[in-house]
Coordinates of C-alpha atoms in Angstrom, one line a residue:
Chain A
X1 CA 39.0 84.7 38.2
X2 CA 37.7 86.0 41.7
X3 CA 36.7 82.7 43.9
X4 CA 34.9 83.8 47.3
X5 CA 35.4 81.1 50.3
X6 CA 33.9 80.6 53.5
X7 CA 34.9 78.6 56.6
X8 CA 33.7 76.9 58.3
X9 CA 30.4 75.8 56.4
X10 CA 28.6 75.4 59.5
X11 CA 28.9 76.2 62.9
X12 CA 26.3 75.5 66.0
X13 CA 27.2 77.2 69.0
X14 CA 24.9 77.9 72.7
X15 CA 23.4 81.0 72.8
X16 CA 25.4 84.2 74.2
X17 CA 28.7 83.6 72.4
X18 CA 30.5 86.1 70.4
X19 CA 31.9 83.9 67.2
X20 CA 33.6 85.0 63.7
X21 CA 33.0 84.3 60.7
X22 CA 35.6 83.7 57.8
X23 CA 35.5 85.2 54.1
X24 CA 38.5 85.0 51.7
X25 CA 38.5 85.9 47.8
X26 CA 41.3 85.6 46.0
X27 CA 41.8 88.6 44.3
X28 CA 42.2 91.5 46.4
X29 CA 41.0 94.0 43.4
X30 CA 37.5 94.3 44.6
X31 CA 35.3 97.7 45.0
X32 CA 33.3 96.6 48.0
X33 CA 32.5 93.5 50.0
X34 CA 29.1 92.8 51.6
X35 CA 27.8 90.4 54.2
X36 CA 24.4 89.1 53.8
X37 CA 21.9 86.9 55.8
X38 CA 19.4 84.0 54.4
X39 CA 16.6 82.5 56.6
X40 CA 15.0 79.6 55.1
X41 CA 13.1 80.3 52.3
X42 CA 13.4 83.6 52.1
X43 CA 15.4 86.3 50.3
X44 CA 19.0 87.7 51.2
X45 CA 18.9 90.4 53.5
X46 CA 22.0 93.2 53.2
X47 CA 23.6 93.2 56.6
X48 CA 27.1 95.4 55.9
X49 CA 28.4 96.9 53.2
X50 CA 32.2 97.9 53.3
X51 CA 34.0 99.6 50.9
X52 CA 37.2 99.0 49.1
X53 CA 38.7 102.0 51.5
X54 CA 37.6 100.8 54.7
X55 CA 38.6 98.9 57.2
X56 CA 35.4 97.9 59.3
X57 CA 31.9 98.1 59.3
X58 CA 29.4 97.8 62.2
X59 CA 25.8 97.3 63.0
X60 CA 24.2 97.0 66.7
X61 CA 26.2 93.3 67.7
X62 CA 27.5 93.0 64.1
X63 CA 31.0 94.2 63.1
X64 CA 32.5 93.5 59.6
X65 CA 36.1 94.0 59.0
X66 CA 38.3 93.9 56.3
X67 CA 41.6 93.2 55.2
X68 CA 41.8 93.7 51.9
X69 CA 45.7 93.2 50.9
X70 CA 45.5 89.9 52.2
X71 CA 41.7 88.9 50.7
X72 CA 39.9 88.5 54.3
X73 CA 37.2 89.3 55.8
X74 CA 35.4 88.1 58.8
X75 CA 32.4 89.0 60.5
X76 CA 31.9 89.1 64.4
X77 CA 28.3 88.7 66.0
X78 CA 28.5 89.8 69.8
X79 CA 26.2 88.0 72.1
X80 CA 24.7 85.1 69.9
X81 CA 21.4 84.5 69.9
X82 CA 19.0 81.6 68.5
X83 CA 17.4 84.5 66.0
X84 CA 20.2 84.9 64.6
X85 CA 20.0 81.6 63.4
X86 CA 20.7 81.9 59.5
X87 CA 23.0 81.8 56.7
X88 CA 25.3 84.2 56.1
X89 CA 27.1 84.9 53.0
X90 CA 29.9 86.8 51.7
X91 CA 29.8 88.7 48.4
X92 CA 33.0 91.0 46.9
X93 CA 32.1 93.2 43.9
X94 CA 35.5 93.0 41.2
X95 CA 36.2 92.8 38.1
X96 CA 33.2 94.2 36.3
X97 CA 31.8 96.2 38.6
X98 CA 28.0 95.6 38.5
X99 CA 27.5 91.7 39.4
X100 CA 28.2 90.3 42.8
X101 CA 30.4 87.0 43.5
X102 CA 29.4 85.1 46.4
X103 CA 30.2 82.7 48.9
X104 CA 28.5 79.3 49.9
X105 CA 27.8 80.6 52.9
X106 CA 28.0 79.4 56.9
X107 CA 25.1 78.2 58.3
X108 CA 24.8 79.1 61.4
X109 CA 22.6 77.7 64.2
X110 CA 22.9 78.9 67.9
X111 CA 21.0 77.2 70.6
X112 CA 19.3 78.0 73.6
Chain B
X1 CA 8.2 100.6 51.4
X2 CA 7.7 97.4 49.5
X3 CA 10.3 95.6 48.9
X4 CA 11.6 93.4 46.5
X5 CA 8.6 90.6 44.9
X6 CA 8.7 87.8 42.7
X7 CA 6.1 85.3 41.5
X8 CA 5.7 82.8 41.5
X9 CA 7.3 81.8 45.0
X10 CA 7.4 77.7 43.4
X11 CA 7.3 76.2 40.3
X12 CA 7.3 72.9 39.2
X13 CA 7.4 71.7 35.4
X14 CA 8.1 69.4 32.9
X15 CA 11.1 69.0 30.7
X16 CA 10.6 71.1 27.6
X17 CA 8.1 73.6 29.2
X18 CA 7.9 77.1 29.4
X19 CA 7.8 78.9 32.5
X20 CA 7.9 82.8 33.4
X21 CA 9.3 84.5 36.5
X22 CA 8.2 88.3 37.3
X23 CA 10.3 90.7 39.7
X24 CA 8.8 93.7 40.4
X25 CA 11.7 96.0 41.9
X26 CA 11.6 98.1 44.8
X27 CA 10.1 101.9 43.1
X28 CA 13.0 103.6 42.3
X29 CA 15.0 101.2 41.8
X30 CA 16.5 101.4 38.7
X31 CA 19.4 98.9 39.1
X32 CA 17.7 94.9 38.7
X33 CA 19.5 91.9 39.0
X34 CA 18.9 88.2 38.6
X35 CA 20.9 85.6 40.3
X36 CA 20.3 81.9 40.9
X37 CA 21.3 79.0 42.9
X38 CA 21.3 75.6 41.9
X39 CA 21.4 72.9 44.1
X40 CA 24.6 72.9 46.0
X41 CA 26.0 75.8 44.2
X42 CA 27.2 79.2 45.2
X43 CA 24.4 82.0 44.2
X44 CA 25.5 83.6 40.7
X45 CA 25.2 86.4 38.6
X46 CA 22.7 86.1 35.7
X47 CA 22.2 89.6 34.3
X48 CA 21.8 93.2 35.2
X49 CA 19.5 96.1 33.9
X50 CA 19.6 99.6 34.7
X51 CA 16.5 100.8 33.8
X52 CA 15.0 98.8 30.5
X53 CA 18.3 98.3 29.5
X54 CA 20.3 95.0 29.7
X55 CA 23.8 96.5 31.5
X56 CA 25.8 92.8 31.3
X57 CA 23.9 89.7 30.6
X58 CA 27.2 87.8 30.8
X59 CA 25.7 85.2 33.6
X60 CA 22.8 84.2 31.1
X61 CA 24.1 80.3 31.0
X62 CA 22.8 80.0 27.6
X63 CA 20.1 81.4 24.9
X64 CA 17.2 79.0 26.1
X65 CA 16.7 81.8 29.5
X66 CA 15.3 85.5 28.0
X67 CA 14.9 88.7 30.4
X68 CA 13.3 91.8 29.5
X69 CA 12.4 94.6 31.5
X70 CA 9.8 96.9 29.4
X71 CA 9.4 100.4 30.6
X72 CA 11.8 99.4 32.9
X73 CA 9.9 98.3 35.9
X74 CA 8.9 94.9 36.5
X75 CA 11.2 92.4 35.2
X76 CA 10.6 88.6 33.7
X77 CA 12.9 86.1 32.8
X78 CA 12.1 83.0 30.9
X79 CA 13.3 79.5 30.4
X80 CA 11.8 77.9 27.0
X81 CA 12.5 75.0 27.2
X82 CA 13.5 74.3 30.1
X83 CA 15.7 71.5 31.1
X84 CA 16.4 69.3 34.5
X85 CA 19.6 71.3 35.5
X86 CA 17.8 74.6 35.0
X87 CA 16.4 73.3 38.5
X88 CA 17.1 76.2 41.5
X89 CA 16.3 79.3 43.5
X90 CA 16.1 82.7 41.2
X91 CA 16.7 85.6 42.8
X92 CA 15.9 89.2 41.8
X93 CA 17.5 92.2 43.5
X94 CA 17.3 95.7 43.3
X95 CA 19.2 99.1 44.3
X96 CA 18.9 102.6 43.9
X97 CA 22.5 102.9 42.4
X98 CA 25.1 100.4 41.4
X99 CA 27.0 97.9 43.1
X100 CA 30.1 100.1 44.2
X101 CA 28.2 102.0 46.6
X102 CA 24.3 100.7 47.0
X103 CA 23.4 97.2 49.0
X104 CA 21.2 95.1 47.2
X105 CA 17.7 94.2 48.2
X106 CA 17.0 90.5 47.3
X107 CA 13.6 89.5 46.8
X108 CA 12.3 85.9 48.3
X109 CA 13.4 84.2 45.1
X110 CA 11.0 81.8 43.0
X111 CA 12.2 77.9 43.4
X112 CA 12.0 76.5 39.7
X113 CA 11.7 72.7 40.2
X114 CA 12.4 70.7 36.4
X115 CA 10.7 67.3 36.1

């Protein structure tokens, strides 16, 4: 049974830091992993999408990367700022093929 | 383009009520998804539908929720009756194609509150 983890669970940093975030799943069968954002109260918004085959992913100060054979992924964001403010999650597609497994997520908070 | 919306955006109820939840997809989309998060939960899968068809409903926790998507556009689900741990965020998504290659588009969710 696929299990998705993410460390830390929160993390508040001043702005202008570059930080990492963690995602590991347990099995490494997966077609694609995503990385998603939450502001409160609102939906999820789709930030990367990597496939099975690739290695990494970026997006302006976002870059996604993954390791597959070892069940890791991590996201960097370059240059923190307070917008960026959110949740993220982690979500790997396995097993049947049309339902995502998430994360709990890493709220984030970055400070002026 | 519009994206994903669901009404209501809250809803609070009794024990043993009825309550509805609409999706309308983003047009075009023919892949729909529900997931939902109870309180201090990861987010999980409910159920999928490609078109007006119901792909995998294998998240459906049990027969008291029913979705249906007729002429496969909008989508409702419905809790009758509903019951305190039904309590949580429901989430509708859509994409053009399936999850191997499409990102999802997740609507603003509907909080279901159970009294």
């Amino acid at each position: 049974k696929q299990e998705v983890t993410q460390i830390p669970a929160a993390l508040s940093v001043p702005e202008g830091e570059n930080l990492v975030l963690n995602c590991s799943f347990t099995d490494s069968a997966i077609y694609n992993l995503q990385w998603f954002r939450q502001d409160p109260g609102k939906g999820l918004t789709s930030l990367l999408l990597i496939q099975s085959s690739q290695r990494e992913q970026t997006s302006g100060r976002l870059n996604a990367s993954l390791d597959k054979s070892s069940g890791r992924s991590t996201l960097y964001i370059a240059a923190s700022q307070p917008g960026d403010s959110a949740t993220y999650l982690c979500a790997v597609v396995s097993g049947g093929y049309n339902k995502l497994i998430f994360g709990a997520g890493t709220r984030l908070a970055v400070h002026p | 383009e519009a994206g994903v919306t669901q009404f209501p955006s809250h809803s609070v109820i009794e024990k043993g009520q009825t309550v509805t939840l609409r999706c309308d997809p983003i047009s075009g989309h023919d892949n729909l998804y529900w997931y939902r998060r109870v309180m201090g939960k990861e987010i999980k899968f409910l159920l999928h539908f490609v078109k007006e068809s119901k792909q995998d409903e294998s998240g459906m926790p049990n027969n008291r929720f029913l979705a249906e998507r007729t002429g496969g556009t909008y989508s409702t689900l419905k809790v009758q009756p509903a019951e305190l741990e039904d309590s949580g965020v429901y989430f509708c998504a859509s994409s053009r194609g399936g999850h191997q290659s499409s990102p999802l588009h997740f609507g603003n969710g509907t909080r279901l509150t159970v009294t």
